Coordinates of C-alpha atoms in Angstrom, one line a residue:
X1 CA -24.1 31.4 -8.8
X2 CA -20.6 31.2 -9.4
X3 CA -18.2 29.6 -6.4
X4 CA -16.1 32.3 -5.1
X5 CA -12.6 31.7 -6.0
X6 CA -9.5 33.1 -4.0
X7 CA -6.5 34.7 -5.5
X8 CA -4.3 32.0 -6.2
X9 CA -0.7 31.4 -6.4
X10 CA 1.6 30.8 -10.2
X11 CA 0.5 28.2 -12.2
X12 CA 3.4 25.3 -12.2
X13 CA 5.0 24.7 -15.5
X14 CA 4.3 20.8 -15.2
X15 CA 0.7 20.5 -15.1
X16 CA -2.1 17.9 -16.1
X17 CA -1.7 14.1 -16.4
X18 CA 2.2 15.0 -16.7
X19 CA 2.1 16.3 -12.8
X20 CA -0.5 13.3 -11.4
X21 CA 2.1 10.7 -13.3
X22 CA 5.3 12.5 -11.9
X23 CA 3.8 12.8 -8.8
X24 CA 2.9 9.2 -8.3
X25 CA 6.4 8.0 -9.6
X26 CA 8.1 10.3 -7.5
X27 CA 6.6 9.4 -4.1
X28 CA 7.3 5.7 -4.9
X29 CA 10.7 6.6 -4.0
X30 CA 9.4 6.8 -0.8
X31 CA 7.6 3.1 -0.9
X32 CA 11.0 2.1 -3.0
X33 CA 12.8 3.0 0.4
X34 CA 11.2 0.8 2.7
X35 CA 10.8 -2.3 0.0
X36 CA 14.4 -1.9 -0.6
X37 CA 15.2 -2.1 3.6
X38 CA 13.3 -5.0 3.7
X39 CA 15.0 -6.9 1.1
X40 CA 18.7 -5.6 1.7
X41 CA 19.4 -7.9 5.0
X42 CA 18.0 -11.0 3.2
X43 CA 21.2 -11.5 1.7
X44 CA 23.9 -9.8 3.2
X45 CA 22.2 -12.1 6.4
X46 CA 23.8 -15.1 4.9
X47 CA 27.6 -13.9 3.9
X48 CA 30.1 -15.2 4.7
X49 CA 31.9 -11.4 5.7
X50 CA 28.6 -10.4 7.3
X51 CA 28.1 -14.0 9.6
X52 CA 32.3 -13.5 10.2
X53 CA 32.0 -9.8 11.8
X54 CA 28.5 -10.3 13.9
X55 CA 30.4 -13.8 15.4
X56 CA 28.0 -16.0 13.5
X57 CA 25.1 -14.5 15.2
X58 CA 22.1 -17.4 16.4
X59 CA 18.6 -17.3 14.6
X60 CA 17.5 -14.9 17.3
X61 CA 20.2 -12.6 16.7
X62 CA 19.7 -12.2 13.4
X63 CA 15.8 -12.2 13.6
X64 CA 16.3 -9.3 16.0
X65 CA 18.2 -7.4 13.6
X66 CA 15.9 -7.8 10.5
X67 CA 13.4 -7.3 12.8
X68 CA 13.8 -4.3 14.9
X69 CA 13.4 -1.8 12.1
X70 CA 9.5 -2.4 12.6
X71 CA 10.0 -1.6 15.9
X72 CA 10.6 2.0 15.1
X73 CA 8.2 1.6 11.8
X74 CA 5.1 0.7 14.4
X75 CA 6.2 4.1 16.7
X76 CA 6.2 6.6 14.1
X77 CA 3.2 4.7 11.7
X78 CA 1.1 5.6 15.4
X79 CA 2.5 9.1 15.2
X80 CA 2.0 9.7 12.1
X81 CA -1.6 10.3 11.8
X82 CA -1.2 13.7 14.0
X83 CA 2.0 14.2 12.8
X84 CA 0.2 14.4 9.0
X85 CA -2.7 16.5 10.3
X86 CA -0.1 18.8 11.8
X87 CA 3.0 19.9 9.0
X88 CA 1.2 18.4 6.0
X89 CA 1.5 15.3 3.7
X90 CA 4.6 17.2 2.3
X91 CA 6.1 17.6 5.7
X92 CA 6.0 14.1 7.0
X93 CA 7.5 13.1 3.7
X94 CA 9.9 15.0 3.8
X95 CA 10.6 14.3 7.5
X96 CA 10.4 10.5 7.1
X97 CA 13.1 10.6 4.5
X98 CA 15.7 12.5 6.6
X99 CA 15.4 10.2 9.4
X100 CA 15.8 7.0 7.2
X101 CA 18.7 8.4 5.5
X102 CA 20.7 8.9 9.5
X103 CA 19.4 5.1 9.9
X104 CA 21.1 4.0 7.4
X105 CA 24.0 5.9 7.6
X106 CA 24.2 4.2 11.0
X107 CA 23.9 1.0 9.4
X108 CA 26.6 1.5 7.1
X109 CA 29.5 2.1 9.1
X110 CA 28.1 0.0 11.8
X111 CA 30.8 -1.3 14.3
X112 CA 28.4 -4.2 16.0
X113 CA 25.7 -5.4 17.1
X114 CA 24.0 -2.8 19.0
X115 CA 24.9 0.0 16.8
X116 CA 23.5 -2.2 13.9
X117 CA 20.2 -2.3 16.1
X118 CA 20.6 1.0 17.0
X119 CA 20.5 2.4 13.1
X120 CA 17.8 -0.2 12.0
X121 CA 15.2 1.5 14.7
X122 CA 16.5 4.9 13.1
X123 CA 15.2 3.9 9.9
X124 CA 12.1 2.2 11.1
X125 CA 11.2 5.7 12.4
X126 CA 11.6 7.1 8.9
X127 CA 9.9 3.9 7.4
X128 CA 7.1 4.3 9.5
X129 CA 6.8 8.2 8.3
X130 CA 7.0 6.9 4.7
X131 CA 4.8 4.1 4.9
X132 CA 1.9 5.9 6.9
X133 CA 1.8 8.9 4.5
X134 CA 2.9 8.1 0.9
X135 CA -0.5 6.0 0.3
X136 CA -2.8 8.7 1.9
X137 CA -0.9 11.5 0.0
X138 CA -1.6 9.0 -3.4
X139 CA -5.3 8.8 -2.6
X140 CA -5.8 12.9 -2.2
X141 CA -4.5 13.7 -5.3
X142 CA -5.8 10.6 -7.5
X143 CA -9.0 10.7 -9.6
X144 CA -11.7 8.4 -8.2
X145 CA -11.9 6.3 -11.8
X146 CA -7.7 5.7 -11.7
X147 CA -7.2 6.1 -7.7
X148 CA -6.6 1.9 -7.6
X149 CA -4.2 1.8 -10.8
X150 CA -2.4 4.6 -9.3
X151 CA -1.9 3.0 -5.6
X152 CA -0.1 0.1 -7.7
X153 CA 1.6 1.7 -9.8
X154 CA 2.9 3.3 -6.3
X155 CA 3.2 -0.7 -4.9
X156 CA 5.2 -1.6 -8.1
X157 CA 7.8 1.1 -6.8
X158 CA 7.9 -1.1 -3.2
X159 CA 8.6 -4.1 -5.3
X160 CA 11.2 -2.5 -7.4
X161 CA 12.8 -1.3 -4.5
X162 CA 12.6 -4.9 -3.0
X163 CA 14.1 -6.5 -5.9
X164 CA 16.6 -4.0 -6.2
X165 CA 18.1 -4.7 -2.9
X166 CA 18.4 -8.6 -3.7
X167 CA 20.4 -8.0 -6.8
X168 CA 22.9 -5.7 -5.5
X169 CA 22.9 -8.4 -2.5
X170 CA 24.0 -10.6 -5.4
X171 CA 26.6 -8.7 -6.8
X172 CA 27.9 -7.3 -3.7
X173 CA 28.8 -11.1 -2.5
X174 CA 31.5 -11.4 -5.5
X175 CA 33.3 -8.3 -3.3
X176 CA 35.8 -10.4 -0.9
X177 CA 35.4 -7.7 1.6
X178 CA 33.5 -6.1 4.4
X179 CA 31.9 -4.0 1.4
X180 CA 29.8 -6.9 0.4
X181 CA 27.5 -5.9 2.9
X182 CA 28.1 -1.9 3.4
X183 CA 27.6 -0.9 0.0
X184 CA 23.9 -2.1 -0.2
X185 CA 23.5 -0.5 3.2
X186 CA 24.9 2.4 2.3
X187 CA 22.7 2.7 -1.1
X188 CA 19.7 3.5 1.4
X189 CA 21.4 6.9 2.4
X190 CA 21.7 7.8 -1.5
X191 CA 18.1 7.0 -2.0
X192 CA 16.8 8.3 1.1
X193 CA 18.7 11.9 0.1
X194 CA 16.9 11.9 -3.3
X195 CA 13.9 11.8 -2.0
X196 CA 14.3 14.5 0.9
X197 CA 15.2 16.8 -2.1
X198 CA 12.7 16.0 -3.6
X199 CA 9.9 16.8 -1.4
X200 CA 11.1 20.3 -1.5
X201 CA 9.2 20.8 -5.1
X202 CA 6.4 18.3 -4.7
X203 CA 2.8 20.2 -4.6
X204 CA 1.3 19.8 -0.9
X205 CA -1.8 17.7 -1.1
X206 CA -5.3 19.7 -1.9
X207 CA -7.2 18.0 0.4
X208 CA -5.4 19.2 3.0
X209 CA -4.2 22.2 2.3
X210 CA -8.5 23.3 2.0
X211 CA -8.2 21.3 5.5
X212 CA -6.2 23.5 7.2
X213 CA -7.6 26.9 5.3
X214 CA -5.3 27.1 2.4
X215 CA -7.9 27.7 0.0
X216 CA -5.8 29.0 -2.3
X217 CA -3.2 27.2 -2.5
X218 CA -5.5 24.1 -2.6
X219 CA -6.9 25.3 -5.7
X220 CA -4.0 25.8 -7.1
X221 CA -3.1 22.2 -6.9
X222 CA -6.2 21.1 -8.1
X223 CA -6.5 23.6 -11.5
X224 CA -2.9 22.6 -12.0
X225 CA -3.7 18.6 -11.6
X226 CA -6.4 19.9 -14.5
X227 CA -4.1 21.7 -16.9
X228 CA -3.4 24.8 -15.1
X229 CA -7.0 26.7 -15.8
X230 CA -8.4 27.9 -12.3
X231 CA -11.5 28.4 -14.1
X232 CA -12.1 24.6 -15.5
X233 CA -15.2 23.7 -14.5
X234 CA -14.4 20.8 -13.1
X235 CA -11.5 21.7 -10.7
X236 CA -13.9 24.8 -9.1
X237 CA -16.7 22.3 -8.7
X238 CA -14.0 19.4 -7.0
X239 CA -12.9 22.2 -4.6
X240 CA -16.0 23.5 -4.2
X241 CA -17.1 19.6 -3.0
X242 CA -13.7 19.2 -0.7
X243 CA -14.7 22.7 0.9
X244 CA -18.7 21.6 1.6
X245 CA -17.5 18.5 2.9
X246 CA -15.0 20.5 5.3
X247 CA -17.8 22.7 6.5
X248 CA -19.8 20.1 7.1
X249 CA -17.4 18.1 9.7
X250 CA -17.0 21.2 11.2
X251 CA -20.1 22.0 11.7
X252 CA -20.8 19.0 13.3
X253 CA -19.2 19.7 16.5
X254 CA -17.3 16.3 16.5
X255 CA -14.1 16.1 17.5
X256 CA -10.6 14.8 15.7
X257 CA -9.7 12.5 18.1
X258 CA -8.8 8.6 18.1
X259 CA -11.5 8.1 20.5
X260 CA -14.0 9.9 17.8
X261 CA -12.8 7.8 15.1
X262 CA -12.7 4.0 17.0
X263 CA -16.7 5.3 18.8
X264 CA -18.0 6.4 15.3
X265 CA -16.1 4.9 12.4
X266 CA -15.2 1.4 14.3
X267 CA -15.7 -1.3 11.1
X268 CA -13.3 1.4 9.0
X269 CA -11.3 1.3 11.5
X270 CA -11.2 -2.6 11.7
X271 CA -11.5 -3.3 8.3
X272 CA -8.1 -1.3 7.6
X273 CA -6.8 -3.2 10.2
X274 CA -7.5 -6.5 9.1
X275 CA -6.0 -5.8 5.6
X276 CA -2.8 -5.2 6.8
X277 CA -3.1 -7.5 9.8
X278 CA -3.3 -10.4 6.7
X279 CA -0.6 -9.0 4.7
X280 CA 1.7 -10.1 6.8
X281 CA -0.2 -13.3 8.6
X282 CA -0.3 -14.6 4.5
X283 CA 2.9 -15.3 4.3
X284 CA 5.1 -12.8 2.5
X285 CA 7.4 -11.6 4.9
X286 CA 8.6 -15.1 5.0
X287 CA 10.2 -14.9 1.5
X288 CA 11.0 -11.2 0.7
X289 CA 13.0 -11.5 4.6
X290 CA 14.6 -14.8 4.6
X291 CA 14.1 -15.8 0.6
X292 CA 18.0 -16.9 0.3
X293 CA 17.3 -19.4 3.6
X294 CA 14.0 -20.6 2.0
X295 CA 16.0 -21.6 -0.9
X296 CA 19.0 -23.0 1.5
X297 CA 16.1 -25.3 3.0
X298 CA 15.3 -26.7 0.1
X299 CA 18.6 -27.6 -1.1
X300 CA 20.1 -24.1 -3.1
X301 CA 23.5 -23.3 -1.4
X302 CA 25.5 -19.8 -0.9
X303 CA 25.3 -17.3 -3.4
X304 CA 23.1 -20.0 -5.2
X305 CA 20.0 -18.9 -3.2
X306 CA 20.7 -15.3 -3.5
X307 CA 20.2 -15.8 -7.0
X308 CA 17.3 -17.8 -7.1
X309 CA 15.8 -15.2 -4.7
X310 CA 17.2 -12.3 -7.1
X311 CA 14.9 -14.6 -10.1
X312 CA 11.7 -14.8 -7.4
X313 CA 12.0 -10.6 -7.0
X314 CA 11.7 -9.9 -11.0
X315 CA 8.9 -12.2 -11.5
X316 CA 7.4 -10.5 -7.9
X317 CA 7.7 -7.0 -9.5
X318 CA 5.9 -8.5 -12.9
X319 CA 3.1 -9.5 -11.0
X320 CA 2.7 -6.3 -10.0
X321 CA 1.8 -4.9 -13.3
X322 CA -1.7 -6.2 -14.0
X323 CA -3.1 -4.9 -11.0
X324 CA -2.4 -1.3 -13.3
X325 CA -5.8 -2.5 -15.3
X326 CA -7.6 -4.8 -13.4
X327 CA -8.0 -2.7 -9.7
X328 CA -10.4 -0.3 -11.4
X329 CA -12.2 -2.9 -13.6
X330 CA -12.4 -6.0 -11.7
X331 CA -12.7 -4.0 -7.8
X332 CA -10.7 -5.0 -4.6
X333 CA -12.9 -7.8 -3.4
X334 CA -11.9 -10.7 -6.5
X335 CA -8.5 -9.4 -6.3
X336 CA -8.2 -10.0 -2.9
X337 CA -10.3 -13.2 -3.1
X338 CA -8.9 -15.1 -5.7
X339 CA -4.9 -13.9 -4.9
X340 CA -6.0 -15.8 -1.0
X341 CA -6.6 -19.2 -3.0
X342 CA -3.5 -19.2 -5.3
X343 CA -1.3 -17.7 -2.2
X344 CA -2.7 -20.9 0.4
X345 CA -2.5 -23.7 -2.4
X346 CA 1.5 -22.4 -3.1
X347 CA 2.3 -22.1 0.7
X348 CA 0.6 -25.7 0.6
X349 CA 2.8 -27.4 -2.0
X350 CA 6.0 -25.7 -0.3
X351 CA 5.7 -27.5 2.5
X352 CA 4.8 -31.0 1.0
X353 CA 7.6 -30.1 -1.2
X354 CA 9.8 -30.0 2.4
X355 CA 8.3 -32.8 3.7
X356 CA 9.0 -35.5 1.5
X357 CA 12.4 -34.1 0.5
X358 CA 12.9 -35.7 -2.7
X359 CA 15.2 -34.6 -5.3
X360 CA 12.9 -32.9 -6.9
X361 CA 12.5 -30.5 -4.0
X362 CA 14.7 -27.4 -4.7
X363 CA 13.0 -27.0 -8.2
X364 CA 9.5 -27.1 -7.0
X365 CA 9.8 -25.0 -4.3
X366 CA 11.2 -22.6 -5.8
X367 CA 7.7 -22.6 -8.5
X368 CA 6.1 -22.6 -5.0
X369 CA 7.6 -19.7 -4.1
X370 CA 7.7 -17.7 -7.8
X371 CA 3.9 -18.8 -7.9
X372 CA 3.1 -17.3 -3.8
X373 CA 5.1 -13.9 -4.4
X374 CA 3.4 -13.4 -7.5
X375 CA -0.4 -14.4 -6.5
X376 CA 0.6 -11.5 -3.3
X377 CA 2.3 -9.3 -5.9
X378 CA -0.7 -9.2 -7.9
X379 CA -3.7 -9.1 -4.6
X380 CA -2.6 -9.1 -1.3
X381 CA 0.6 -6.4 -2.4
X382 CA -1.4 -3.7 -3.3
X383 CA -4.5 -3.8 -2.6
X384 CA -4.2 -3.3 1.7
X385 CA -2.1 0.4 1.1
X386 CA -4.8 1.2 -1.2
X387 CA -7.9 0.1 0.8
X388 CA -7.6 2.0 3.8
X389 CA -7.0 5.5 2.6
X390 CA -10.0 5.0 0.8
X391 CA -12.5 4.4 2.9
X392 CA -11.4 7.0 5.7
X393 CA -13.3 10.2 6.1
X394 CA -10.9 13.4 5.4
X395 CA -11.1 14.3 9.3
X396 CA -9.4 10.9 10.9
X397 CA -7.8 9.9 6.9
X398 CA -4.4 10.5 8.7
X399 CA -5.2 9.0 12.2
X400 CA -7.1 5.8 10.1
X401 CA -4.0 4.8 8.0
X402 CA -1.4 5.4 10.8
X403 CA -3.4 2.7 12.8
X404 CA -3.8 0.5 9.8
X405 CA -0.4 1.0 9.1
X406 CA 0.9 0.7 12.7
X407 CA -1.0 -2.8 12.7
X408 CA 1.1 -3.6 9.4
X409 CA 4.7 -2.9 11.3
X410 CA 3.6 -4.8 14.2
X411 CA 2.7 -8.1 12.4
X412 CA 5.4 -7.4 10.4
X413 CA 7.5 -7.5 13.3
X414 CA 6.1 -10.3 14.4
X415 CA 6.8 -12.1 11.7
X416 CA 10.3 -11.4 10.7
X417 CA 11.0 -12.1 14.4
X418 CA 9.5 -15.6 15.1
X419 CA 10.9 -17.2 11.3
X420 CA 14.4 -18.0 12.0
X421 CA 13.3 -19.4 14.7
X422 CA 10.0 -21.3 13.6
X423 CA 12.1 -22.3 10.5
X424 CA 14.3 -24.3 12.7
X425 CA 11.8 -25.9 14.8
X426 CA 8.5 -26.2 13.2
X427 CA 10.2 -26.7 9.9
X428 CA 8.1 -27.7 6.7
X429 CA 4.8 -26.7 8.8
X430 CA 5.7 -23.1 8.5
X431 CA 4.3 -22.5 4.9
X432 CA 0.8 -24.8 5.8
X433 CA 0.5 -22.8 8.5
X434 CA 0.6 -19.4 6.8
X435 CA -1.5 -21.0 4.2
X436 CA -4.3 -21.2 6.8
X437 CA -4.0 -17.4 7.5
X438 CA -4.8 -16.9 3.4
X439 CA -7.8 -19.2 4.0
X440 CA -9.0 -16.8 7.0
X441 CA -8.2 -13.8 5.1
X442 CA -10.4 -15.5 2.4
X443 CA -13.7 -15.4 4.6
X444 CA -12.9 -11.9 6.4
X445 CA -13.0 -10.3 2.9
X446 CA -15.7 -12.5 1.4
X447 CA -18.4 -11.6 4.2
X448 CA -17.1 -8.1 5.5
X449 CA -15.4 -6.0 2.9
X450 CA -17.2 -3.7 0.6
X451 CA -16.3 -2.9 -2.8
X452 CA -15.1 0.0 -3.7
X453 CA -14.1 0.8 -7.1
X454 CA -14.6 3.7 -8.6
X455 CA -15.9 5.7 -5.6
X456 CA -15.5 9.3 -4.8
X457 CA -13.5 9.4 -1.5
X458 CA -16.2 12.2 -0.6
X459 CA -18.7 9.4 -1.0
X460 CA -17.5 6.3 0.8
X461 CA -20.1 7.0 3.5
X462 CA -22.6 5.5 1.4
X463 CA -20.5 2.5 0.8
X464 CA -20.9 2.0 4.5
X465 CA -24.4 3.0 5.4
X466 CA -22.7 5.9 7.2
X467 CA -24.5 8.6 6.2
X468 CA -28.4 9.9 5.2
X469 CA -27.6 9.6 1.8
X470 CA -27.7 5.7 1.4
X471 CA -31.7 5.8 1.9
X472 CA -31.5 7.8 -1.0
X473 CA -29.5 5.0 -3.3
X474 CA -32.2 2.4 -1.7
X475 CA -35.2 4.4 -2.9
X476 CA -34.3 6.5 -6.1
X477 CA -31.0 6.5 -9.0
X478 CA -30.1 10.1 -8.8
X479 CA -29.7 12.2 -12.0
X480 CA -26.1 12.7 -13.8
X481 CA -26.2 16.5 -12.4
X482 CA -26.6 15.7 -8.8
X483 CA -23.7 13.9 -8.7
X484 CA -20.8 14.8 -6.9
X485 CA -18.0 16.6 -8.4
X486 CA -15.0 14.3 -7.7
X487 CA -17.1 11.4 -9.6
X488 CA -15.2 13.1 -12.7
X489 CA -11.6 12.7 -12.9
X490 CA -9.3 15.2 -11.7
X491 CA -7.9 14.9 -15.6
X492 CA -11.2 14.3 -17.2
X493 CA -10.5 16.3 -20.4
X494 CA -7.4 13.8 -20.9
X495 CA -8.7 10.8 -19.5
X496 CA -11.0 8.3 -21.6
X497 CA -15.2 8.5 -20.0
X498 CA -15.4 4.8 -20.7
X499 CA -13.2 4.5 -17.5
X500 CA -14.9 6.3 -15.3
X501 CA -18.4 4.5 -15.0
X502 CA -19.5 2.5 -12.0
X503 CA -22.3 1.0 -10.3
X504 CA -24.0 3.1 -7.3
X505 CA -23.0 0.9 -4.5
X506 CA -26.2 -1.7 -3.8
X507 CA -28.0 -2.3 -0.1
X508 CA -26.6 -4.5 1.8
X509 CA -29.4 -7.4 0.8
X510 CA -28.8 -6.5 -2.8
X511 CA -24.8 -6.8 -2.2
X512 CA -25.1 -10.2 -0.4
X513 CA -26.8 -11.3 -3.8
X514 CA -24.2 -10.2 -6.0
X515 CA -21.6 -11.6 -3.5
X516 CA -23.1 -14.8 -4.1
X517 CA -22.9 -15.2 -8.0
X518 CA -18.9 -14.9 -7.7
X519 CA -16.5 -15.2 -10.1
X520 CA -18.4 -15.9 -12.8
X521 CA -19.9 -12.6 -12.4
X522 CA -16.5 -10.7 -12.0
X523 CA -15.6 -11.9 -15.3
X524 CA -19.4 -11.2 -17.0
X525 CA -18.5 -7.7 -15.6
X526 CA -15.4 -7.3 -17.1
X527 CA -16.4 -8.4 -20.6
X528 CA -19.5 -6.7 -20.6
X529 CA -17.8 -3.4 -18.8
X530 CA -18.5 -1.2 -21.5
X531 CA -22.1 -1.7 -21.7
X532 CA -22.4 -0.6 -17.8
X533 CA -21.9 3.3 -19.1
X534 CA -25.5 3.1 -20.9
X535 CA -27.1 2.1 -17.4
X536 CA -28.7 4.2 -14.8
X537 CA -27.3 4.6 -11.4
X538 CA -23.9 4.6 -12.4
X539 CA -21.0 7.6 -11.5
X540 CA -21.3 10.1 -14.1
X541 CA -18.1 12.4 -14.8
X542 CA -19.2 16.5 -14.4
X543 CA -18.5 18.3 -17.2
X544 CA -19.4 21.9 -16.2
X545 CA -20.7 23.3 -13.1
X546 CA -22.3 26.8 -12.6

């Protein structure tokens, strides 16, 4: 029997892999924003105009002003969740960007200290918005087989906007002026506007749109994000699937609360956690916050460091690239893995670098560096926005990143707080000492994370051992047709099937096995990727649906 379909609004004129790909670049703006504030103070923090009108301010000073913006980031990443169950993906968005934009306006024509704190909280409050919902809006609307490419593709933006904010840093210092450090403020505000316009056009996310009983509307979204046919096969059986699995939570009774989601999805919970916990314990807040003074430590003066810092952020946004190909071929586990190693062996070498201060120094800590922002670029970057939006249920998504999130702004905080300080007392220990956070972020994901490439978000249960369905993938391989409707792409008919095959997640005792034959086996599996399509078991794309 045919799904009954509601009456549903104008097609949009942009539709297909056109509206995923301008969708995804557009909401990097949002991820631009907040990589961009995090790399404007790096160098403005060491001008001379900028050190002359805060009355050279101490380490704490200035850690408290690079720091604060978390502050507000951690408030609002809490809020977030209910505030993104409650006026949409498209709301909060579009909220977050407003309220960033007064922050930095605040910043700009700052007239001290305080108000400077004052407008860095401001923006936290929008960066917290930003940061919370831009990677759960990606997930909703990306197809299962391209969900990872497109959450870097998103990262790259952060980067960009990073990297940005160093070089006008750079070309701002040749200004002999108070300007040298107001016009890269003030290029938040232009930004931050763009993007609240922006949000005005933007298609609400399907996912929750069917959530809240937009049905219509939902569809909409999801025949346009096919090529604008409400009848494609494929888009009615998707919605039909997000609908079912609506029903379902519904049915069950339970209720949307934090308490609901920390009682009955706890290791999720954790696991998200724990990503973004190690983001920041690895290291990389270090550099992209206090780059210039890294550089000053080892022996590159003035405007000299903001340039070598400026070279670091285009070789950090490279790195960012092959993530694009390998997140959906190789999975999140070797990524994570393998970026761990090269990040703690470069965070080594920096500080032995430090330590024996030889003239050789500068140079080879700034390899160091280059080499530890792109091994994070590339693993550690990425991979924690992506990771948990994925493996959150629909009914807590929201609440589940805003924690994860939240926990990202606090050790983030943490971090830009404590290194002026730890960089004048602990000295060359600091980078060994982050280098042992990479180790323990090695073991955490080696033992405790689960893969999951190429999974249907509707499906993560199974990944988990959640759900009545995972006796099912221990005792039988399930026919092509009983598969899920999301395990095709959302732009199947444009998108090659070769890319969409992957293995049916294995029991845990089959898992720990595969765990054990490491890398070799990652790269057998990527050389040998194309034969995994003939196999049984695997995620089969739906081409019609009755």
């Amino acid at each position: 029997m045919a799904p009954e379909v509601p009456n549903l609004p104008p097609r949009r004129r942009l539709v297909g892999q056109p509206l995923l790909y301008t969708m995804t670049c557009f909401i990097s703006l949002g991820v631009f924003l907040f990589g961009y504030d995090q790399g404007v103070m790096s160098g403005i923090i060491t001008g001379p105009y900028f050190r002359k009108y805060f009355n050279d301010p101490t380490a704490l000073e200035v850690g408290t002003m690079v720091a604060v913006l978390e502050i507000g980031a951690f408030i609002t990443a809490l809020a977030a969740g209910r505030v993104g169950d409650i006026i949409g993906r498209k709301g909060t968005l579009f909220t977050g960007a407003i309220v960033f934009t007064i922050g930095g306006a605040i910043q700009t024509w700052t007239n001290g200290f305080y108000m400077m704190i004052v407008g860095r909280v401001i923006s936290g409050l929008g960066v917290g918005l930003l940061s919370c919902i831009v990677p759960i809006y990606q997930s909703e609307i990306s197809p299962p087989n391209h969900r990872g490419a497109l959450a870097c593709i998103e990262f790259t933006g952060n980067i960009v906007g990073y990297s940005s904010s160093v070089w006008v840093d750079y070309f701002c210092s040749y200004i002999e002026s108070d300007l040298s450090w107001r016009i890269p403020l003030f290029l938040q505000c232009v930004i931050g506007f763009i993007l609240a316009v922006g949000t005005l056009v933007v298609p609400e996310s399907p996912r929750w749109l069917i959530d809240t009983d937009k049905e219509a509307e939902g569809l909409r979204v999801i025949a346009d994000l096919h090529g604008g046919d409400p009848d494609h096969p494929v888009a009615l059986a998707e919605f039909q699937e997000i609908k079912e699995k609506v029903r379902e939570e519904r049915e069950s009774g339970e209720e949307r609360s934090y308490w609901m989601m920390w009682k009955k999805y706890k290791r999720r919970v954790l696991l998200a956690m724990s990503s973004q916990a190690f983001a920041q314990l690895n290291g990389i807040n270090v550099i992209s916050y206090y780059a210039p003074r890294v550089f000053e430590e080892a022996g590159w003066i003035g405007r000299s460091a903001i340039l070598m810092a400026g070279i670091n952020s285009v070789i950090y946004v490279l790195s960012t690239l092959p993530p694009w190909i390998l997140v959906d071929r190789w999975g999140r586990r070797p990524i994570l893995l393998s970026g761990a190693v090269i990040m703690a062996l470069a965070l080594g070498f920096t500080g032995y670098w430090m330590y024996i201060d030889v003239p050789m120094t500068p140079k080879a800590v700034v390899v160091c560096v280059i080499v530890f922002n792109a091994a994070f670029g590339y693993s550690w970057g990425p991979i924690p926005w992506l990771y948990p939006p994925e493996i959150m249920p629909l009914s807590i998504r929201a609440k589940g990143v805003s924690l994860s999130t939240a926990t990202n702004w606090l050790f983030n905080w943490i971090v830009g707080e404590v290194t002026p300080y730890l960089q004048e007392t602990i000295e060359w220990r600091l980078y060994p000492m982050h280098g042992f956070f990479c180790v323990c972020s090695f073991i955490l994901v080696y033992f405790l994370y689960p893969e999951t490439k190429g999974v249907p978000l509707e499906e993560m249960d199974a990944v988990f051992g959640e759900d009545a369905r995972e006796e099912m993938l221990e005792n039988e391989t399930p026919m092509p047709s009983e598969l899920p409707s999301e395990r095709a792409s959302l732009v199947d008919h444009t998108l090659p099937i070769s890319t969409i095959h992957q293995t049916i997640p294995a029991p845990r005792s089959q898992d720990h096995t595969r765990r054990k034959r490491g890398f070799g086996q990652w790269l057998s599996d990527l050389i040998h990727r194309r034969n995994q399509s003939s196999r049984s078991g695997g995620y089969e794309p739906v081409a019609s649906s009755d």
